Backbone as a ProteinNet text record, in pm:
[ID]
protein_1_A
[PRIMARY]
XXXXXXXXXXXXXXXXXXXXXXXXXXXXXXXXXXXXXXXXXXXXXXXXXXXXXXXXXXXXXXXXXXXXXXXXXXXXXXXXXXXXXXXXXXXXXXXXXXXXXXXXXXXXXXXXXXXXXXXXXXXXXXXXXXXXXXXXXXXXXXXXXXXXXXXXXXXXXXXXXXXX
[TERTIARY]
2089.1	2081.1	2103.9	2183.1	2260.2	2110.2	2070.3	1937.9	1818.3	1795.8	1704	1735.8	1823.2	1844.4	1856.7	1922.2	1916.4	1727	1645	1545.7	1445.5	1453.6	1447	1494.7	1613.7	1676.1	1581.1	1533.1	1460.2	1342.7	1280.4	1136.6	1098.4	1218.5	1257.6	1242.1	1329.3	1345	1250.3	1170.2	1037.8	929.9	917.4	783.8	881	969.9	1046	997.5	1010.6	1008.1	825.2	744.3	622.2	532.5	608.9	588.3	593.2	729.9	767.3	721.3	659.3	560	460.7	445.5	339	257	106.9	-15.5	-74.2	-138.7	-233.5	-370.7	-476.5	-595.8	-627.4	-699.1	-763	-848.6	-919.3	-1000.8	-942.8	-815	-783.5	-691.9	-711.6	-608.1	-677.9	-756.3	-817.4	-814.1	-819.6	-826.3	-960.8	-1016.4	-1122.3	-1265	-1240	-1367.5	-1297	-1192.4	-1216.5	-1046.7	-1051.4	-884.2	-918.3	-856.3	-804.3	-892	-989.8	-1112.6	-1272.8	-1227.5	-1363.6	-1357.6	-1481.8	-1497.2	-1493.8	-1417.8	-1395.4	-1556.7	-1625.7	-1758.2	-1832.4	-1756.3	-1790	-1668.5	-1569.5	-1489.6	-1543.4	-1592.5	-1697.9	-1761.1	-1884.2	-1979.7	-1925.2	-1823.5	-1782.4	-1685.9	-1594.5	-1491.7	-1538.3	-1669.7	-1694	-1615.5	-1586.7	-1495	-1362.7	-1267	-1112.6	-1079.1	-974.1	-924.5	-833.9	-792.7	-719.6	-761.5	-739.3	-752.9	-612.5	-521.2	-389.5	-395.4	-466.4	-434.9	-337.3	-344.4	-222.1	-282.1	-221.9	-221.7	-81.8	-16	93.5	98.8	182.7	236.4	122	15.1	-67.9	-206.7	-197.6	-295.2	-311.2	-431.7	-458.5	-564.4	-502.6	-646.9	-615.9	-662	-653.6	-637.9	-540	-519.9	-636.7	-731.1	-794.9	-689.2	-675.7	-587.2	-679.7	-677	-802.9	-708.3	-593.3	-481.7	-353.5	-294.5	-129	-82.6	-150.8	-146.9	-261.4	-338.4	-439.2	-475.8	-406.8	-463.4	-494.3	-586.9	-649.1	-635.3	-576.4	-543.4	-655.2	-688.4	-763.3	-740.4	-757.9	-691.7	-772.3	-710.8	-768.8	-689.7	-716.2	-624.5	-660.6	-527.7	-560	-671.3	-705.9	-826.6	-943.5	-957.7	-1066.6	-1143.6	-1277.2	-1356.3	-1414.8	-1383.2	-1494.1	-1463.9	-1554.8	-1598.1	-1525.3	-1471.3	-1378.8	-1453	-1607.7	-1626.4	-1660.1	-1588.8	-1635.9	-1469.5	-1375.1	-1215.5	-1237.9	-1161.4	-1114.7	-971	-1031.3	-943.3	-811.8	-668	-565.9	-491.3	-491.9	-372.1	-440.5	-346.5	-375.7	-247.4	-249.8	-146.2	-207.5	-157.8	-239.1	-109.5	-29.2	44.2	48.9	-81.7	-118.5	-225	-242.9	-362.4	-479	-534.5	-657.7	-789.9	-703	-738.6	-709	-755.1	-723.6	-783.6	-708.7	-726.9	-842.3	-914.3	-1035.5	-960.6	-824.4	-778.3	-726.7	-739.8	-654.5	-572.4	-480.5	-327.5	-340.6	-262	-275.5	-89.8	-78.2	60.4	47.7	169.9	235.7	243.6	159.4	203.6	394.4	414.9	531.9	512.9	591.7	591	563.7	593.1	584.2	436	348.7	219.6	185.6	196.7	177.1	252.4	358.9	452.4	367	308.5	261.2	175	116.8	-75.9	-58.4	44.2	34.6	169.9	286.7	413.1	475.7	623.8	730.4	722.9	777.8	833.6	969.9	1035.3	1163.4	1169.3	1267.2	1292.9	1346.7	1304.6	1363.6	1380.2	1515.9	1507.4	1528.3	1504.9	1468.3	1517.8	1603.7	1549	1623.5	1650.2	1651.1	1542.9	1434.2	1299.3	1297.3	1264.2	1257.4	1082.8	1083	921.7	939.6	779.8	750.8	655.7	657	560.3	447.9	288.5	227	171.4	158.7	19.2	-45.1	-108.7	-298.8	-306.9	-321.8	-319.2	-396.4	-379.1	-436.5	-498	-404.4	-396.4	-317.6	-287.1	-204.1	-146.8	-253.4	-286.9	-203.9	-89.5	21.2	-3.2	28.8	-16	142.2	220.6	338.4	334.8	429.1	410.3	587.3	547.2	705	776.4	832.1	901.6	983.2	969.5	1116.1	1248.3	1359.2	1449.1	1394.6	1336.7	1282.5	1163.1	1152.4	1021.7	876.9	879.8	740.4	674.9	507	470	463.4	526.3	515.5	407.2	372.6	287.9	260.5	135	85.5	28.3	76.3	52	12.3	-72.4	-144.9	-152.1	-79.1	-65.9	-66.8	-108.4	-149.1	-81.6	-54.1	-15.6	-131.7	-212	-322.4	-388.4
-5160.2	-5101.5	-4950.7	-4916.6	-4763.9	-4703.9	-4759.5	-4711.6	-4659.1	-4785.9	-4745.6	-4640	-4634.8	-4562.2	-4395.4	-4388.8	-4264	-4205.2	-4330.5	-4308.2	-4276.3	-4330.1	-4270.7	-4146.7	-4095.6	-3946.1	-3884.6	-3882.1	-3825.5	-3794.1	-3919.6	-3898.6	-3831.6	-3808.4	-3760.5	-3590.8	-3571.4	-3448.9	-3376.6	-3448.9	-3391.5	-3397.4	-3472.2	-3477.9	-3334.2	-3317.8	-3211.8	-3052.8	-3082.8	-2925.1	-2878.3	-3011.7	-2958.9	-2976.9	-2986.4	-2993.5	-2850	-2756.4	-2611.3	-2516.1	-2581.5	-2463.3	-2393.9	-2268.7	-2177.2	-2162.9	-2197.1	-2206.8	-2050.7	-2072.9	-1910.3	-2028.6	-1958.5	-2063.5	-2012.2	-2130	-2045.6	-1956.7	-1945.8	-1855.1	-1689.4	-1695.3	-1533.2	-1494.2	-1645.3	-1572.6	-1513	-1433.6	-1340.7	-1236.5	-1155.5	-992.2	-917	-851.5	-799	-871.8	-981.4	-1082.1	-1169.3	-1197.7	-1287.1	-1350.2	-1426.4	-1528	-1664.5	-1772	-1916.2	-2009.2	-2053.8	-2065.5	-2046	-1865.6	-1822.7	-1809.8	-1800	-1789.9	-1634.6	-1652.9	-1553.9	-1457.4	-1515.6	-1440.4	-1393.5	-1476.3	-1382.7	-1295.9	-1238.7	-1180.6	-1040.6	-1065.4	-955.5	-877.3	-940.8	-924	-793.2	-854.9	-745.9	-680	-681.6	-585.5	-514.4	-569	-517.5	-586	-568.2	-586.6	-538	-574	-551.6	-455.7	-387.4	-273.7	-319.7	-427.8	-556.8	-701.7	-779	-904.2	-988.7	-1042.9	-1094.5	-1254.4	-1299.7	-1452.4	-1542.1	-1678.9	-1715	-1867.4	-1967.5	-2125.1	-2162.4	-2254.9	-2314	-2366.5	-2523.4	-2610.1	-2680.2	-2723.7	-2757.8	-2698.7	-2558.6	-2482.8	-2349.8	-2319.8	-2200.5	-2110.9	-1942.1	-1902.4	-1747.1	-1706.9	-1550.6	-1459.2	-1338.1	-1287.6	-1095.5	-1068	-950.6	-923.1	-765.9	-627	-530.8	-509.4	-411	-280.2	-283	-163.8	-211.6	-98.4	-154.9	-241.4	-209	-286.7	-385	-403.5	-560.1	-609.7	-755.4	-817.4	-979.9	-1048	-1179.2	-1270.7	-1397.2	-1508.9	-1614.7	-1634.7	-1742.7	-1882.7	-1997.9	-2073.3	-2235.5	-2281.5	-2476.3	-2529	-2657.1	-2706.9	-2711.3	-2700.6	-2714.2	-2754.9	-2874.2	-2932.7	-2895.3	-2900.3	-2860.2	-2683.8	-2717.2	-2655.3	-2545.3	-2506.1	-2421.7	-2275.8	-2198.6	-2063.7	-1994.3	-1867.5	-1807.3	-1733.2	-1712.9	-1658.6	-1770.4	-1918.6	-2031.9	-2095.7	-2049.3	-2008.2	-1988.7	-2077.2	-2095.7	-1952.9	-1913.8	-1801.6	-1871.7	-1879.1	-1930.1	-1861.3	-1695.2	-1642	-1492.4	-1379.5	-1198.3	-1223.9	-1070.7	-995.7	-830.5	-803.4	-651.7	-555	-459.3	-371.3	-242.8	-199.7	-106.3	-147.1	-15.1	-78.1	-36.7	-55	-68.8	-107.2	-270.4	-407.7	-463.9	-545.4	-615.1	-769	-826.7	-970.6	-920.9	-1029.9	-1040	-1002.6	-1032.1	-958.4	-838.5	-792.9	-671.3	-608.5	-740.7	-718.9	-659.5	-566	-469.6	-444	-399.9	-329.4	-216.3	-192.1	-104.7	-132.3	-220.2	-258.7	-297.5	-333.6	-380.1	-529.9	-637.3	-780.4	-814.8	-766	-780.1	-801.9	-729.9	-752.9	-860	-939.8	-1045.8	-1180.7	-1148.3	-1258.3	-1290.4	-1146.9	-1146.7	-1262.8	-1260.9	-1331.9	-1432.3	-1503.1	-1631.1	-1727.5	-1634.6	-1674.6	-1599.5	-1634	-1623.3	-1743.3	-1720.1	-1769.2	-1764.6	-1849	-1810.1	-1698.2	-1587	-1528.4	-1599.3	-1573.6	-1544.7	-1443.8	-1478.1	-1354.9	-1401.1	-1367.3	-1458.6	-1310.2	-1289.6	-1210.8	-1047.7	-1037.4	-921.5	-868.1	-998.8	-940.8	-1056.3	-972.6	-1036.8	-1081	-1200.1	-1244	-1307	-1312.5	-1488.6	-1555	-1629.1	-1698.8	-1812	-1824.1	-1898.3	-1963.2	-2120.5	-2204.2	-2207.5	-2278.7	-2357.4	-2496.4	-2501.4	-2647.6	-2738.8	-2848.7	-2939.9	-2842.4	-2764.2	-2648.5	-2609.4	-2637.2	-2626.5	-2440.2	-2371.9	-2213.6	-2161.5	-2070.2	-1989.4	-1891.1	-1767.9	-1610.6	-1604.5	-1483	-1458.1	-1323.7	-1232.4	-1132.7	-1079.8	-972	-909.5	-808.9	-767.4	-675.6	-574.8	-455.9	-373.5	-384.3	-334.2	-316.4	-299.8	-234	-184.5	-311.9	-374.8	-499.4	-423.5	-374.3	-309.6	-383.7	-452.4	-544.5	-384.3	-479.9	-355.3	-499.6	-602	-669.6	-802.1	-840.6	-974.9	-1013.8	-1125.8	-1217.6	-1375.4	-1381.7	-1555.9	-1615	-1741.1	-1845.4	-1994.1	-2077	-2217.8	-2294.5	-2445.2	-2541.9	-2603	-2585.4	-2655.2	-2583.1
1176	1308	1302.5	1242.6	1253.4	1135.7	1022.6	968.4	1075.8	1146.5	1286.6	1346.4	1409.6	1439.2	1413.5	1314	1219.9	1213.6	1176	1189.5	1304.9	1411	1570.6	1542	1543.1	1615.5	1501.5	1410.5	1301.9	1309.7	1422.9	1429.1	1549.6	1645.4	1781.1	1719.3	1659.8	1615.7	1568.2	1479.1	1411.7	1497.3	1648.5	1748.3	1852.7	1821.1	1904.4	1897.2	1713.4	1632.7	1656.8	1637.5	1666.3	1774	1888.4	2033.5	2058.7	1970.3	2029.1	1921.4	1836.4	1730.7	1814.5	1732.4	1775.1	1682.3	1723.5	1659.4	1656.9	1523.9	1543.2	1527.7	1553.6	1549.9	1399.8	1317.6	1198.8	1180.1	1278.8	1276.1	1315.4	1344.4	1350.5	1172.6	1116.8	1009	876.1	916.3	832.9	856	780.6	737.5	677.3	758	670.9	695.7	728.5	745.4	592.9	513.5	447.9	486.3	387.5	413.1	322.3	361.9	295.2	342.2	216.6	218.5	184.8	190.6	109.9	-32.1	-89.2	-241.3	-296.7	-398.4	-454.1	-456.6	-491.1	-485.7	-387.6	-276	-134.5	-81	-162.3	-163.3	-228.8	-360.5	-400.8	-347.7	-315.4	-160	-98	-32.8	51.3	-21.3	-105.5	-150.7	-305.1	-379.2	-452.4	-564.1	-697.2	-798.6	-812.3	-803.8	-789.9	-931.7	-852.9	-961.8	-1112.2	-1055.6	-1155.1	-1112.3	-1227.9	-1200	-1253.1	-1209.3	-1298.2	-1288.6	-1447.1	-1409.2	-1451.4	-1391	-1363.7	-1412.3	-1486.6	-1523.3	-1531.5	-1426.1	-1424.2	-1345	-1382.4	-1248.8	-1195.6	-1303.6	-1238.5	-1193.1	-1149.5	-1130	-1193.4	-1149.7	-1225.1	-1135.3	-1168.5	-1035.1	-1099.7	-977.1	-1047	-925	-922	-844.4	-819.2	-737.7	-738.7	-685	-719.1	-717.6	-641.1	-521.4	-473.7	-456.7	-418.7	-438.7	-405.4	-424.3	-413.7	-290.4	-189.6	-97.2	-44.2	-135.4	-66.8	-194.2	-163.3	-266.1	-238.9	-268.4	-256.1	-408.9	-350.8	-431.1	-462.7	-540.1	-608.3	-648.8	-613	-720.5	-694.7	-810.6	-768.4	-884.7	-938.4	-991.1	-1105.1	-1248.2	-1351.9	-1439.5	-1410.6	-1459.6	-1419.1	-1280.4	-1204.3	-1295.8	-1316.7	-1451.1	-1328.2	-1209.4	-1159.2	-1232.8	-1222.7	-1257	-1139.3	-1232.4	-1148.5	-992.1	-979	-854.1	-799.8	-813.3	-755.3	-711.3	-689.9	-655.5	-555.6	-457.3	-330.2	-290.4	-182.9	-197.5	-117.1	-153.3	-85.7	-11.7	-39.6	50.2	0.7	98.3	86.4	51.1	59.9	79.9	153.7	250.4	275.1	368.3	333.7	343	403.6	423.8	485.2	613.9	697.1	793.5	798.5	643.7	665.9	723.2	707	749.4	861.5	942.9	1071.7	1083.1	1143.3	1156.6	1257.1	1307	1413.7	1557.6	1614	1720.1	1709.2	1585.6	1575.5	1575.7	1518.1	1473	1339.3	1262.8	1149.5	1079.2	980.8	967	1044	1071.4	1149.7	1328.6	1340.2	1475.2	1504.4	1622.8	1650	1661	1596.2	1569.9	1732.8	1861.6	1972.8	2049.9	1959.1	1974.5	1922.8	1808.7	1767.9	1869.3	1883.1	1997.4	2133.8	2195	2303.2	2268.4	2149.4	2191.3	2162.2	2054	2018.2	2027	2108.5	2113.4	2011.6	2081.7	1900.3	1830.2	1717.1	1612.6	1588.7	1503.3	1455	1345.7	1320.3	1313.7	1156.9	1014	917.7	848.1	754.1	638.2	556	409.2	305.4	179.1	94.6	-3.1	41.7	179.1	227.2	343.8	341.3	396.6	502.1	648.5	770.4	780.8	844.5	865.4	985	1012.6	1095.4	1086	1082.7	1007.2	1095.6	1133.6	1196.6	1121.4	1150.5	1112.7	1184.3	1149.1	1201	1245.9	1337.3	1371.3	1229.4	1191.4	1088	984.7	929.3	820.1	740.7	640.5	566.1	536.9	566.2	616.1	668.9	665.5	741.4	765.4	855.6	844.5	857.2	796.4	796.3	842.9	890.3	952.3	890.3	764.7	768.8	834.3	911.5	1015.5	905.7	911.6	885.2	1018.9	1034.2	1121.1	1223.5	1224.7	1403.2	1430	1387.4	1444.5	1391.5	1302.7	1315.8	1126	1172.7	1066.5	958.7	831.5	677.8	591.7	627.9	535.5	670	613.7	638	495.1	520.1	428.1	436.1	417.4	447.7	287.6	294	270.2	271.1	127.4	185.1	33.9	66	6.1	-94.2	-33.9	-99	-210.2
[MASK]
++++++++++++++++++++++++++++++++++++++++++++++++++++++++++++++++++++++++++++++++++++++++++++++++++++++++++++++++++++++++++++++++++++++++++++++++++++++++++++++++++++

């Protein structure tokens, strides 16, 4: 009985936490016109050949990271075994630091995290490391956009990320 139970308040809790999540849609969590999903070779296309390439095999997978500058860079990857050709790499996550770049609404670094809250809600508020974020999914997406704040609330990186 007290198992059941335990298990109810558990499943209560978890239809609770994602009743009060805040969704970004997938389609804004790109930068540039690319993000989590496209192929490395249509990453090309438009960004040309990366200034570095740093690859990576562990844990299973293996991918490769383009270096377009100190501040933008796009993730590659699929799984160990899996034989595709590297401009045939599912792109999984950025990183972009400066505001070059803009998601499709035109959120960028250096905005204030307040602009992001306005359009899609808050988030909870972490810090991890020293470094404040917040972090959105995608509805039925394994896909996150994270948003890091300095002190004053103002984005110094976005960064999109995925599990898959």
């Amino acid at each position: 009985m007290k198992r059941t139970l335990l298990a109810v308040v558990v499943l209560l809790s978890l239809c609770h936490s994602i009743a009060w999540a805040h969704w970004m849609p997938r389609e804004e969590m790109y930068v540039g016109g690319v993000g989590a999903g496209c192929t490395l070779e249509y990453v090309t296309s438009i960004y040309g050949e990366p200034q570095e390439k740093r690859w990576f095999n562990t844990a299973g997978v293996r991918g490769v990271t383009y270096i377009y500058s100190d501040a933008f860079s796009i993730t590659g990857r699929t799984g160990k075994d899996d034989l595709r050709q590297e401009e045939e790499l599912l792109v999984v996550g950025f990183s972009l630091k400066d505001n070059s770049l803009a998601t499709p609404n035109g959120l960028t670094v250096g905005m204030p995290y307040e602009t992001v809250s306005a359009m899609f809600g808050s988030v909870d508020k972490h810090t991890i490391g020293g470094r404040t974020f917040y972090s959105y999914g995608a509805p039925n997406s394994a896909v996150e956009l994270t948003f890091y704040v300095n002190d004053k609330g103002i984005i110094t990186e976005i960064y999109e990320g995925t599990e898959f």
